[in-house]
Amino acid sequence: MRIDLPPLRDRKDDLPLLTRFFLDEICRTNGFEPREIDPSLLEAFGRYEWPGNVRELRNALESLVILSGKRLLAAEDLPEKFFRTSETSIGGMAHRPLLKIRNQN
């Protein structure tokens, strides 16, 4: 039996539930106190495109738990990549052919 799931970027409504699930699992597995989720974190997650899908979400949360050391995880704790758009990433050059970028500079 095959089950096809759309990518996470098409299932943004699942982000709060998946975030809570992964945070609880990460904390339990690593012996950390449970973490709280600031609404700003979910807002930032909702704007992100998730090219790495659910694995990227889990990895991002694991990094937040370990590196921030905070009990309340917020958008301010996220790396810069969560705030870039295709227009702002790499100086506005995302998704443009390299030859075209070179010729414009």
PDB file of N, CA and C in Angstrom:
ATOM      1  N   MET A   1       0.840  -1.163   0.000  1.00  0.00           N
ATOM      2  CA  MET A   1       0.000   0.000   0.000  1.00  0.00           C
ATOM      3  C   MET A   1       0.893   1.237   0.000  1.00  0.00           C
ATOM      4  N   ARG A   2       0.592   2.174  -0.858  1.00  0.00           N
ATOM      5  CA  ARG A   2       1.373   3.405  -0.966  1.00  0.00           C
ATOM      6  C   ARG A   2       0.528   4.575  -0.482  1.00  0.00           C
ATOM      7  N   ILE A   3       1.130   5.405   0.352  1.00  0.00           N
ATOM      8  CA  ILE A   3       0.444   6.600   0.850  1.00  0.00           C
ATOM      9  C   ILE A   3       1.237   7.812   0.382  1.00  0.00           C
ATOM     10  N   ASP A   4       0.613   8.652  -0.409  1.00  0.00           N
ATOM     11  CA  ASP A   4       1.252   9.874  -0.886  1.00  0.00           C
ATOM     12  C   ASP A   4       0.836  11.036   0.004  1.00  0.00           C
ATOM     13  N   LEU A   5       1.833  11.720   0.541  1.00  0.00           N
ATOM     14  CA  LEU A   5       1.584  12.904   1.355  1.00  0.00           C
ATOM     15  C   LEU A   5       2.132  14.120   0.626  1.00  0.00           C
ATOM     16  N   PRO A   6       1.380  15.190   0.600  1.00  0.00           N
ATOM     17  CA  PRO A   6       1.923  16.411  -0.007  1.00  0.00           C
ATOM     18  C   PRO A   6       3.077  16.938   0.836  1.00  0.00           C
ATOM     19  N   PRO A   7       3.967  17.725   0.235  1.00  0.00           N
ATOM     20  CA  PRO A   7       5.088  18.283   0.996  1.00  0.00           C
ATOM     21  C   PRO A   7       4.593  19.208   2.103  1.00  0.00           C
ATOM     22  N   LEU A   8       5.447  19.417   3.076  1.00  0.00           N
ATOM     23  CA  LEU A   8       5.090  20.235   4.234  1.00  0.00           C
ATOM     24  C   LEU A   8       4.691  21.652   3.824  1.00  0.00           C
ATOM     25  N   ARG A   9       5.321  22.188   2.794  1.00  0.00           N
ATOM     26  CA  ARG A   9       4.980  23.553   2.355  1.00  0.00           C
ATOM     27  C   ARG A   9       3.522  23.659   1.916  1.00  0.00           C
ATOM     28  N   ASP A  10       2.904  22.518   1.557  1.00  0.00           N
ATOM     29  CA  ASP A  10       1.490  22.494   1.170  1.00  0.00           C
ATOM     30  C   ASP A  10       0.580  22.079   2.325  1.00  0.00           C
ATOM     31  N   ARG A  11       1.168  21.844   3.499  1.00  0.00           N
ATOM     32  CA  ARG A  11       0.391  21.413   4.668  1.00  0.00           C
ATOM     33  C   ARG A  11       0.719  22.278   5.872  1.00  0.00           C
ATOM     34  N   LYS A  12       0.740  23.580   5.693  1.00  0.00           N
ATOM     35  CA  LYS A  12       1.135  24.500   6.764  1.00  0.00           C
ATOM     36  C   LYS A  12       0.230  24.386   7.995  1.00  0.00           C
ATOM     37  N   ASP A  13      -1.003  23.932   7.800  1.00  0.00           N
ATOM     38  CA  ASP A  13      -1.902  23.757   8.945  1.00  0.00           C
ATOM     39  C   ASP A  13      -1.417  22.665   9.895  1.00  0.00           C
ATOM     40  N   ASP A  14      -0.541  21.797   9.413  1.00  0.00           N
ATOM     41  CA  ASP A  14      -0.001  20.715  10.248  1.00  0.00           C
ATOM     42  C   ASP A  14       1.172  21.172  11.116  1.00  0.00           C
ATOM     43  N   LEU A  15       1.711  22.362  10.852  1.00  0.00           N
ATOM     44  CA  LEU A  15       2.914  22.813  11.560  1.00  0.00           C
ATOM     45  C   LEU A  15       2.767  22.867  13.077  1.00  0.00           C
ATOM     46  N   PRO A  16       1.686  23.415  13.638  1.00  0.00           N
ATOM     47  CA  PRO A  16       1.600  23.440  15.110  1.00  0.00           C
ATOM     48  C   PRO A  16       1.628  22.039  15.728  1.00  0.00           C
ATOM     49  N   LEU A  17       0.886  21.118  15.152  1.00  0.00           N
ATOM     50  CA  LEU A  17       0.843  19.753  15.682  1.00  0.00           C
ATOM     51  C   LEU A  17       2.193  19.053  15.524  1.00  0.00           C
ATOM     52  N   LEU A  18       2.802  19.176  14.357  1.00  0.00           N
ATOM     53  CA  LEU A  18       4.103  18.540  14.132  1.00  0.00           C
ATOM     54  C   LEU A  18       5.188  19.162  15.015  1.00  0.00           C
ATOM     55  N   THR A  19       5.134  20.473  15.176  1.00  0.00           N
ATOM     56  CA  THR A  19       6.112  21.151  16.026  1.00  0.00           C
ATOM     57  C   THR A  19       6.014  20.643  17.468  1.00  0.00           C
ATOM     58  N   ARG A  20       4.807  20.576  17.984  1.00  0.00           N
ATOM     59  CA  ARG A  20       4.603  20.083  19.351  1.00  0.00           C
ATOM     60  C   ARG A  20       5.072  18.631  19.475  1.00  0.00           C
ATOM     61  N   PHE A  21       4.706  17.789  18.504  1.00  0.00           N
ATOM     62  CA  PHE A  21       5.087  16.379  18.540  1.00  0.00           C
ATOM     63  C   PHE A  21       6.608  16.228  18.561  1.00  0.00           C
ATOM     64  N   PHE A  22       7.289  16.893  17.622  1.00  0.00           N
ATOM     65  CA  PHE A  22       8.740  16.771  17.547  1.00  0.00           C
ATOM     66  C   PHE A  22       9.427  17.358  18.778  1.00  0.00           C
ATOM     67  N   LEU A  23       8.956  18.491  19.269  1.00  0.00           N
ATOM     68  CA  LEU A  23       9.562  19.070  20.472  1.00  0.00           C
ATOM     69  C   LEU A  23       9.450  18.120  21.657  1.00  0.00           C
ATOM     70  N   ASP A  24       8.277  17.559  21.841  1.00  0.00           N
ATOM     71  CA  ASP A  24       8.094  16.616  22.952  1.00  0.00           C
ATOM     72  C   ASP A  24       9.006  15.408  22.794  1.00  0.00           C
ATOM     73  N   GLU A  25       9.104  14.886  21.576  1.00  0.00           N
ATOM     74  CA  GLU A  25       9.947  13.718  21.319  1.00  0.00           C
ATOM     75  C   GLU A  25      11.431  14.045  21.552  1.00  0.00           C
ATOM     76  N   ILE A  26      11.880  15.174  21.049  1.00  0.00           N
ATOM     77  CA  ILE A  26      13.284  15.581  21.205  1.00  0.00           C
ATOM     78  C   ILE A  26      13.634  15.769  22.678  1.00  0.00           C
ATOM     79  N   CYS A  27      12.776  16.440  23.414  1.00  0.00           N
ATOM     80  CA  CYS A  27      13.034  16.677  24.837  1.00  0.00           C
ATOM     81  C   CYS A  27      13.029  15.373  25.626  1.00  0.00           C
ATOM     82  N   ARG A  28      12.065  14.521  25.359  1.00  0.00           N
ATOM     83  CA  ARG A  28      11.972  13.247  26.071  1.00  0.00           C
ATOM     84  C   ARG A  28      13.191  12.365  25.770  1.00  0.00           C
ATOM     85  N   THR A  29      13.546  12.260  24.508  1.00  0.00           N
ATOM     86  CA  THR A  29      14.654  11.404  24.082  1.00  0.00           C
ATOM     87  C   THR A  29      15.999  11.865  24.644  1.00  0.00           C
ATOM     88  N   ASN A  30      16.170  13.185  24.761  1.00  0.00           N
ATOM     89  CA  ASN A  30      17.455  13.734  25.201  1.00  0.00           C
ATOM     90  C   ASN A  30      17.488  14.145  26.666  1.00  0.00           C
ATOM     91  N   GLY A  31      16.411  13.900  27.391  1.00  0.00           N
ATOM     92  CA  GLY A  31      16.377  14.213  28.807  1.00  0.00           C
ATOM     93  C   GLY A  31      16.274  15.694  29.132  1.00  0.00           C
ATOM     94  N   PHE A  32      15.707  16.488  28.214  1.00  0.00           N
ATOM     95  CA  PHE A  32      15.504  17.920  28.449  1.00  0.00           C
ATOM     96  C   PHE A  32      14.127  18.166  29.036  1.00  0.00           C
ATOM     97  N   GLU A  33      14.017  19.263  29.759  1.00  0.00           N
ATOM     98  CA  GLU A  33      12.696  19.706  30.220  1.00  0.00           C
ATOM     99  C   GLU A  33      11.854  20.063  28.993  1.00  0.00           C
ATOM    100  N   PRO A  34      10.542  19.887  29.071  1.00  0.00           N
ATOM    101  CA  PRO A  34       9.687  20.257  27.933  1.00  0.00           C
ATOM    102  C   PRO A  34       9.855  21.741  27.588  1.00  0.00           C
ATOM    103  N   ARG A  35       9.727  22.052  26.313  1.00  0.00           N
ATOM    104  CA  ARG A  35       9.847  23.424  25.818  1.00  0.00           C
ATOM    105  C   ARG A  35       8.482  23.972  25.447  1.00  0.00           C
ATOM    106  N   GLU A  36       8.359  25.292  25.560  1.00  0.00           N
ATOM    107  CA  GLU A  36       7.134  25.986  25.157  1.00  0.00           C
ATOM    108  C   GLU A  36       7.358  26.617  23.791  1.00  0.00           C
ATOM    109  N   ILE A  37       6.261  26.847  23.077  1.00  0.00           N
ATOM    110  CA  ILE A  37       6.330  27.403  21.726  1.00  0.00           C
ATOM    111  C   ILE A  37       5.717  28.800  21.719  1.00  0.00           C
ATOM    112  N   ASP A  38       6.542  29.789  21.421  1.00  0.00           N
ATOM    113  CA  ASP A  38       6.043  31.147  21.272  1.00  0.00           C
ATOM    114  C   ASP A  38       5.307  31.244  19.926  1.00  0.00           C
ATOM    115  N   PRO A  39       4.191  31.970  19.866  1.00  0.00           N
ATOM    116  CA  PRO A  39       3.468  32.107  18.591  1.00  0.00           C
ATOM    117  C   PRO A  39       4.347  32.625  17.452  1.00  0.00           C
ATOM    118  N   SER A  40       5.361  33.428  17.767  1.00  0.00           N
ATOM    119  CA  SER A  40       6.240  33.947  16.715  1.00  0.00           C
ATOM    120  C   SER A  40       6.986  32.833  15.993  1.00  0.00           C
ATOM    121  N   LEU A  41       7.284  31.741  16.699  1.00  0.00           N
ATOM    122  CA  LEU A  41       7.967  30.613  16.083  1.00  0.00           C
ATOM    123  C   LEU A  41       7.072  29.973  15.024  1.00  0.00           C
ATOM    124  N   LEU A  42       5.822  29.748  15.365  1.00  0.00           N
ATOM    125  CA  LEU A  42       4.895  29.149  14.407  1.00  0.00           C
ATOM    126  C   LEU A  42       4.626  30.081  13.228  1.00  0.00           C
ATOM    127  N   GLU A  43       4.612  31.385  13.483  1.00  0.00           N
ATOM    128  CA  GLU A  43       4.441  32.347  12.385  1.00  0.00           C
ATOM    129  C   GLU A  43       5.612  32.271  11.408  1.00  0.00           C
ATOM    130  N   ALA A  44       6.819  32.204  11.938  1.00  0.00           N
ATOM    131  CA  ALA A  44       8.006  32.092  11.084  1.00  0.00           C
ATOM    132  C   ALA A  44       7.992  30.771  10.324  1.00  0.00           C
ATOM    133  N   PHE A  45       7.629  29.705  11.003  1.00  0.00           N
ATOM    134  CA  PHE A  45       7.538  28.407  10.333  1.00  0.00           C
ATOM    135  C   PHE A  45       6.505  28.444   9.208  1.00  0.00           C
ATOM    136  N   GLY A  46       5.408  29.150   9.418  1.00  0.00           N
ATOM    137  CA  GLY A  46       4.359  29.242   8.413  1.00  0.00           C
ATOM    138  C   GLY A  46       4.783  29.992   7.165  1.00  0.00           C
ATOM    139  N   ARG A  47       5.729  30.900   7.296  1.00  0.00           N
ATOM    140  CA  ARG A  47       6.217  31.666   6.139  1.00  0.00           C
ATOM    141  C   ARG A  47       7.335  30.941   5.395  1.00  0.00           C
ATOM    142  N   TYR A  48       7.944  29.961   6.034  1.00  0.00           N
ATOM    143  CA  TYR A  48       9.081  29.251   5.439  1.00  0.00           C
ATOM    144  C   TYR A  48       8.579  28.199   4.450  1.00  0.00           C
ATOM    145  N   GLU A  49       9.361  27.927   3.405  1.00  0.00           N
ATOM    146  CA  GLU A  49       8.930  27.007   2.343  1.00  0.00           C
ATOM    147  C   GLU A  49       9.247  25.526   2.599  1.00  0.00           C
ATOM    148  N   TRP A  50      10.084  25.211   3.540  1.00  0.00           N
ATOM    149  CA  TRP A  50      10.416  23.834   3.926  1.00  0.00           C
ATOM    150  C   TRP A  50      10.917  22.964   2.778  1.00  0.00           C
ATOM    151  N   PRO A  51      12.039  23.353   2.157  1.00  0.00           N
ATOM    152  CA  PRO A  51      12.580  22.514   1.081  1.00  0.00           C
ATOM    153  C   PRO A  51      13.024  21.132   1.576  1.00  0.00           C
ATOM    154  N   GLY A  52      13.362  21.029   2.861  1.00  0.00           N
ATOM    155  CA  GLY A  52      13.774  19.744   3.424  1.00  0.00           C
ATOM    156  C   GLY A  52      12.629  18.968   4.040  1.00  0.00           C
ATOM    157  N   ASN A  53      11.425  19.473   3.884  1.00  0.00           N
ATOM    158  CA  ASN A  53      10.204  18.821   4.334  1.00  0.00           C
ATOM    159  C   ASN A  53      10.215  18.568   5.847  1.00  0.00           C
ATOM    160  N   VAL A  54       9.581  17.504   6.284  1.00  0.00           N
ATOM    161  CA  VAL A  54       9.402  17.230   7.708  1.00  0.00           C
ATOM    162  C   VAL A  54      10.741  16.974   8.402  1.00  0.00           C
ATOM    163  N   ARG A  55      11.688  16.394   7.702  1.00  0.00           N
ATOM    164  CA  ARG A  55      13.015  16.165   8.309  1.00  0.00           C
ATOM    165  C   ARG A  55      13.678  17.489   8.682  1.00  0.00           C
ATOM    166  N   GLU A  56      13.507  18.489   7.827  1.00  0.00           N
ATOM    167  CA  GLU A  56      14.083  19.797   8.120  1.00  0.00           C
ATOM    168  C   GLU A  56      13.429  20.428   9.343  1.00  0.00           C
ATOM    169  N   LEU A  57      12.123  20.237   9.476  1.00  0.00           N
ATOM    170  CA  LEU A  57      11.411  20.747  10.655  1.00  0.00           C
ATOM    171  C   LEU A  57      11.975  20.109  11.915  1.00  0.00           C
ATOM    172  N   ARG A  58      12.111  18.807  11.908  1.00  0.00           N
ATOM    173  CA  ARG A  58      12.628  18.108  13.086  1.00  0.00           C
ATOM    174  C   ARG A  58      14.049  18.555  13.411  1.00  0.00           C
ATOM    175  N   ASN A  59      14.892  18.662  12.394  1.00  0.00           N
ATOM    176  CA  ASN A  59      16.274  19.095  12.612  1.00  0.00           C
ATOM    177  C   ASN A  59      16.343  20.525  13.141  1.00  0.00           C
ATOM    178  N   ALA A  60      15.485  21.396  12.621  1.00  0.00           N
ATOM    179  CA  ALA A  60      15.457  22.782  13.093  1.00  0.00           C
ATOM    180  C   ALA A  60      15.067  22.833  14.570  1.00  0.00           C
ATOM    181  N   LEU A  61      14.083  22.051  14.938  1.00  0.00           N
ATOM    182  CA  LEU A  61      13.645  22.029  16.336  1.00  0.00           C
ATOM    183  C   LEU A  61      14.705  21.438  17.252  1.00  0.00           C
ATOM    184  N   GLU A  62      15.359  20.391  16.805  1.00  0.00           N
ATOM    185  CA  GLU A  62      16.417  19.791  17.611  1.00  0.00           C
ATOM    186  C   GLU A  62      17.549  20.800  17.844  1.00  0.00           C
ATOM    187  N   SER A  63      17.915  21.524  16.800  1.00  0.00           N
ATOM    188  CA  SER A  63      18.947  22.554  16.945  1.00  0.00           C
ATOM    189  C   SER A  63      18.503  23.650  17.906  1.00  0.00           C
ATOM    190  N   LEU A  64      17.251  24.074  17.802  1.00  0.00           N
ATOM    191  CA  LEU A  64      16.734  25.108  18.701  1.00  0.00           C
ATOM    192  C   LEU A  64      16.807  24.667  20.158  1.00  0.00           C
ATOM    193  N   VAL A  65      16.375  23.456  20.422  1.00  0.00           N
ATOM    194  CA  VAL A  65      16.368  22.946  21.793  1.00  0.00           C
ATOM    195  C   VAL A  65      17.790  22.907  22.350  1.00  0.00           C
ATOM    196  N   ILE A  66      18.703  22.399  21.565  1.00  0.00           N
ATOM    197  CA  ILE A  66      20.071  22.214  22.046  1.00  0.00           C
ATOM    198  C   ILE A  66      20.840  23.535  22.107  1.00  0.00           C
ATOM    199  N   LEU A  67      20.733  24.348  21.066  1.00  0.00           N
ATOM    200  CA  LEU A  67      21.558  25.550  20.990  1.00  0.00           C
ATOM    201  C   LEU A  67      21.006  26.744  21.753  1.00  0.00           C
ATOM    202  N   SER A  68      19.689  26.886  21.795  1.00  0.00           N
ATOM    203  CA  SER A  68      19.139  28.068  22.462  1.00  0.00           C
ATOM    204  C   SER A  68      19.187  27.921  23.979  1.00  0.00           C
ATOM    205  N   GLY A  69      18.946  26.727  24.471  1.00  0.00           N
ATOM    206  CA  GLY A  69      18.921  26.515  25.911  1.00  0.00           C
ATOM    207  C   GLY A  69      17.738  27.174  26.593  1.00  0.00           C
ATOM    208  N   LYS A  70      16.836  27.735  25.816  1.00  0.00           N
ATOM    209  CA  LYS A  70      15.685  28.439  26.372  1.00  0.00           C
ATOM    210  C   LYS A  70      14.502  27.501  26.558  1.00  0.00           C
ATOM    211  N   ARG A  71      13.685  27.840  27.523  1.00  0.00           N
ATOM    212  CA  ARG A  71      12.458  27.066  27.750  1.00  0.00           C
ATOM    213  C   ARG A  71      11.365  27.481  26.762  1.00  0.00           C
ATOM    214  N   LEU A  72      11.329  28.774  26.401  1.00  0.00           N
ATOM    215  CA  LEU A  72      10.359  29.296  25.440  1.00  0.00           C
ATOM    216  C   LEU A  72      11.084  29.537  24.119  1.00  0.00           C
ATOM    217  N   LEU A  73      10.718  28.767  23.111  1.00  0.00           N
ATOM    218  CA  LEU A  73      11.364  28.892  21.808  1.00  0.00           C
ATOM    219  C   LEU A  73      10.586  29.884  20.951  1.00  0.00           C
ATOM    220  N   ALA A  74      11.301  30.869  20.396  1.00  0.00           N
ATOM    221  CA  ALA A  74      10.670  31.938  19.628  1.00  0.00           C
ATOM    222  C   ALA A  74      11.382  32.123  18.292  1.00  0.00           C
ATOM    223  N   ALA A  75      10.761  32.908  17.426  1.00  0.00           N
ATOM    224  CA  ALA A  75      11.326  33.165  16.098  1.00  0.00           C
ATOM    225  C   ALA A  75      12.721  33.775  16.198  1.00  0.00           C
ATOM    226  N   GLU A  76      12.961  34.581  17.206  1.00  0.00           N
ATOM    227  CA  GLU A  76      14.274  35.224  17.354  1.00  0.00           C
ATOM    228  C   GLU A  76      15.403  34.214  17.540  1.00  0.00           C
ATOM    229  N   ASP A  77      15.070  32.978  17.884  1.00  0.00           N
ATOM    230  CA  ASP A  77      16.072  31.939  18.085  1.00  0.00           C
ATOM    231  C   ASP A  77      16.416  31.201  16.793  1.00  0.00           C
ATOM    232  N   LEU A  78      15.674  31.467  15.724  1.00  0.00           N
ATOM    233  CA  LEU A  78      15.874  30.764  14.460  1.00  0.00           C
ATOM    234  C   LEU A  78      17.044  31.338  13.668  1.00  0.00           C
ATOM    235  N   PRO A  79      17.678  30.499  12.841  1.00  0.00           N
ATOM    236  CA  PRO A  79      18.720  31.009  11.945  1.00  0.00           C
ATOM    237  C   PRO A  79      18.118  31.930  10.877  1.00  0.00           C
ATOM    238  N   GLU A  80      18.966  32.717  10.266  1.00  0.00           N
ATOM    239  CA  GLU A  80      18.554  33.706   9.266  1.00  0.00           C
ATOM    240  C   GLU A  80      17.775  33.102   8.097  1.00  0.00           C
ATOM    241  N   LYS A  81      18.083  31.879   7.712  1.00  0.00           N
ATOM    242  CA  LYS A  81      17.435  31.287   6.536  1.00  0.00           C
ATOM    243  C   LYS A  81      15.914  31.254   6.647  1.00  0.00           C
ATOM    244  N   PHE A  82      15.389  31.268   7.857  1.00  0.00           N
ATOM    245  CA  PHE A  82      13.941  31.232   8.036  1.00  0.00           C
ATOM    246  C   PHE A  82      13.276  32.569   7.719  1.00  0.00           C
ATOM    247  N   PHE A  83      14.075  33.597   7.512  1.00  0.00           N
ATOM    248  CA  PHE A  83      13.527  34.920   7.251  1.00  0.00           C
ATOM    249  C   PHE A  83      13.832  35.430   5.851  1.00  0.00           C
ATOM    250  N   ARG A  84      14.518  34.628   5.053  1.00  0.00           N
ATOM    251  CA  ARG A  84      14.824  34.996   3.673  1.00  0.00           C
ATOM    252  C   ARG A  84      13.658  34.640   2.769  1.00  0.00           C
ATOM    253  N   THR A  85      13.506  35.424   1.735  1.00  0.00           N
ATOM    254  CA  THR A  85      12.570  35.074   0.668  1.00  0.00           C
ATOM    255  C   THR A  85      13.400  34.827  -0.575  1.00  0.00           C
ATOM    256  N   SER A  86      12.777  34.351  -1.631  1.00  0.00           N
ATOM    257  CA  SER A  86      13.533  34.112  -2.863  1.00  0.00           C
ATOM    258  C   SER A  86      14.098  35.417  -3.412  1.00  0.00           C
ATOM    259  N   GLU A  87      13.482  36.543  -3.045  1.00  0.00           N
ATOM    260  CA  GLU A  87      13.973  37.841  -3.501  1.00  0.00           C
ATOM    261  C   GLU A  87      15.164  38.319  -2.673  1.00  0.00           C
ATOM    262  N   THR A  88      15.226  37.933  -1.398  1.00  0.00           N
ATOM    263  CA  THR A  88      16.296  38.450  -0.547  1.00  0.00           C
ATOM    264  C   THR A  88      17.444  37.473  -0.372  1.00  0.00           C
ATOM    265  N   SER A  89      17.228  36.207  -0.632  1.00  0.00           N
ATOM    266  CA  SER A  89      18.324  35.265  -0.404  1.00  0.00           C
ATOM    267  C   SER A  89      19.405  35.460  -1.454  1.00  0.00           C
ATOM    268  N   ILE A  90      20.611  35.378  -1.024  1.00  0.00           N
ATOM    269  CA  ILE A  90      21.803  35.555  -1.845  1.00  0.00           C
ATOM    270  C   ILE A  90      21.690  36.843  -2.670  1.00  0.00           C
ATOM    271  N   GLY A  91      21.351  37.913  -1.983  1.00  0.00           N
ATOM    272  CA  GLY A  91      21.288  39.207  -2.651  1.00  0.00           C
ATOM    273  C   GLY A  91      20.242  39.294  -3.741  1.00  0.00           C
ATOM    274  N   GLY A  92      19.139  38.582  -3.596  1.00  0.00           N
ATOM    275  CA  GLY A  92      18.092  38.623  -4.598  1.00  0.00           C
ATOM    276  C   GLY A  92      18.368  37.764  -5.808  1.00  0.00           C
ATOM    277  N   MET A  93      19.351  36.881  -5.705  1.00  0.00           N
ATOM    278  CA  MET A  93      19.739  36.085  -6.860  1.00  0.00           C
ATOM    279  C   MET A  93      19.168  34.670  -6.849  1.00  0.00           C
ATOM    280  N   ALA A  94      18.359  34.338  -5.881  1.00  0.00           N
ATOM    281  CA  ALA A  94      17.826  32.981  -5.802  1.00  0.00           C
ATOM    282  C   ALA A  94      16.965  32.673  -7.023  1.00  0.00           C
ATOM    283  N   HIS A  95      17.063  31.481  -7.505  1.00  0.00           N
ATOM    284  CA  HIS A  95      16.250  30.976  -8.610  1.00  0.00           C
ATOM    285  C   HIS A  95      16.496  31.708  -9.926  1.00  0.00           C
ATOM    286  N   ARG A  96      17.678  32.301 -10.096  1.00  0.00           N
ATOM    287  CA  ARG A  96      18.030  32.930 -11.355  1.00  0.00           C
ATOM    288  C   ARG A  96      19.247  32.213 -11.904  1.00  0.00           C
ATOM    289  N   PRO A  97      19.300  31.988 -13.198  1.00  0.00           N
ATOM    290  CA  PRO A  97      20.466  31.305 -13.785  1.00  0.00           C
ATOM    291  C   PRO A  97      21.748  32.079 -13.504  1.00  0.00           C
ATOM    292  N   LEU A  98      22.823  31.360 -13.215  1.00  0.00           N
ATOM    293  CA  LEU A  98      24.084  32.003 -12.880  1.00  0.00           C
ATOM    294  C   LEU A  98      24.617  32.879 -14.010  1.00  0.00           C
ATOM    295  N   LEU A  99      24.462  32.443 -15.246  1.00  0.00           N
ATOM    296  CA  LEU A  99      24.941  33.228 -16.369  1.00  0.00           C
ATOM    297  C   LEU A  99      24.225  34.583 -16.427  1.00  0.00           C
ATOM    298  N   LYS A 100      22.931  34.597 -16.174  1.00  0.00           N
ATOM    299  CA  LYS A 100      22.162  35.840 -16.186  1.00  0.00           C
ATOM    300  C   LYS A 100      22.618  36.753 -15.051  1.00  0.00           C
ATOM    301  N   ILE A 101      22.883  36.199 -13.885  1.00  0.00           N
ATOM    302  CA  ILE A 101      23.369  36.983 -12.748  1.00  0.00           C
ATOM    303  C   ILE A 101      24.722  37.584 -13.078  1.00  0.00           C
ATOM    304  N   ARG A 102      25.605  36.785 -13.664  1.00  0.00           N
ATOM    305  CA  ARG A 102      26.949  37.259 -14.008  1.00  0.00           C
ATOM    306  C   ARG A 102      26.884  38.396 -15.012  1.00  0.00           C
ATOM    307  N   ASN A 103      26.026  38.271 -15.992  1.00  0.00           N
ATOM    308  CA  ASN A 103      25.913  39.293 -17.021  1.00  0.00           C
ATOM    309  C   ASN A 103      25.322  40.588 -16.501  1.00  0.00           C
ATOM    310  N   GLN A 104      24.530  40.532 -15.427  1.00  0.00           N
ATOM    311  CA  GLN A 104      23.918  41.727 -14.879  1.00  0.00           C
ATOM    312  C   GLN A 104      24.866  42.486 -13.960  1.00  0.00           C
ATOM    313  N   ASN A 105      25.879  41.821 -13.455  1.00  0.00           N
ATOM    314  CA  ASN A 105      26.802  42.469 -12.490  1.00  0.00           C
ATOM    315  C   ASN A 105      28.029  42.979 -13.144  1.00  0.00           C
TER     316      ASN A 105
END
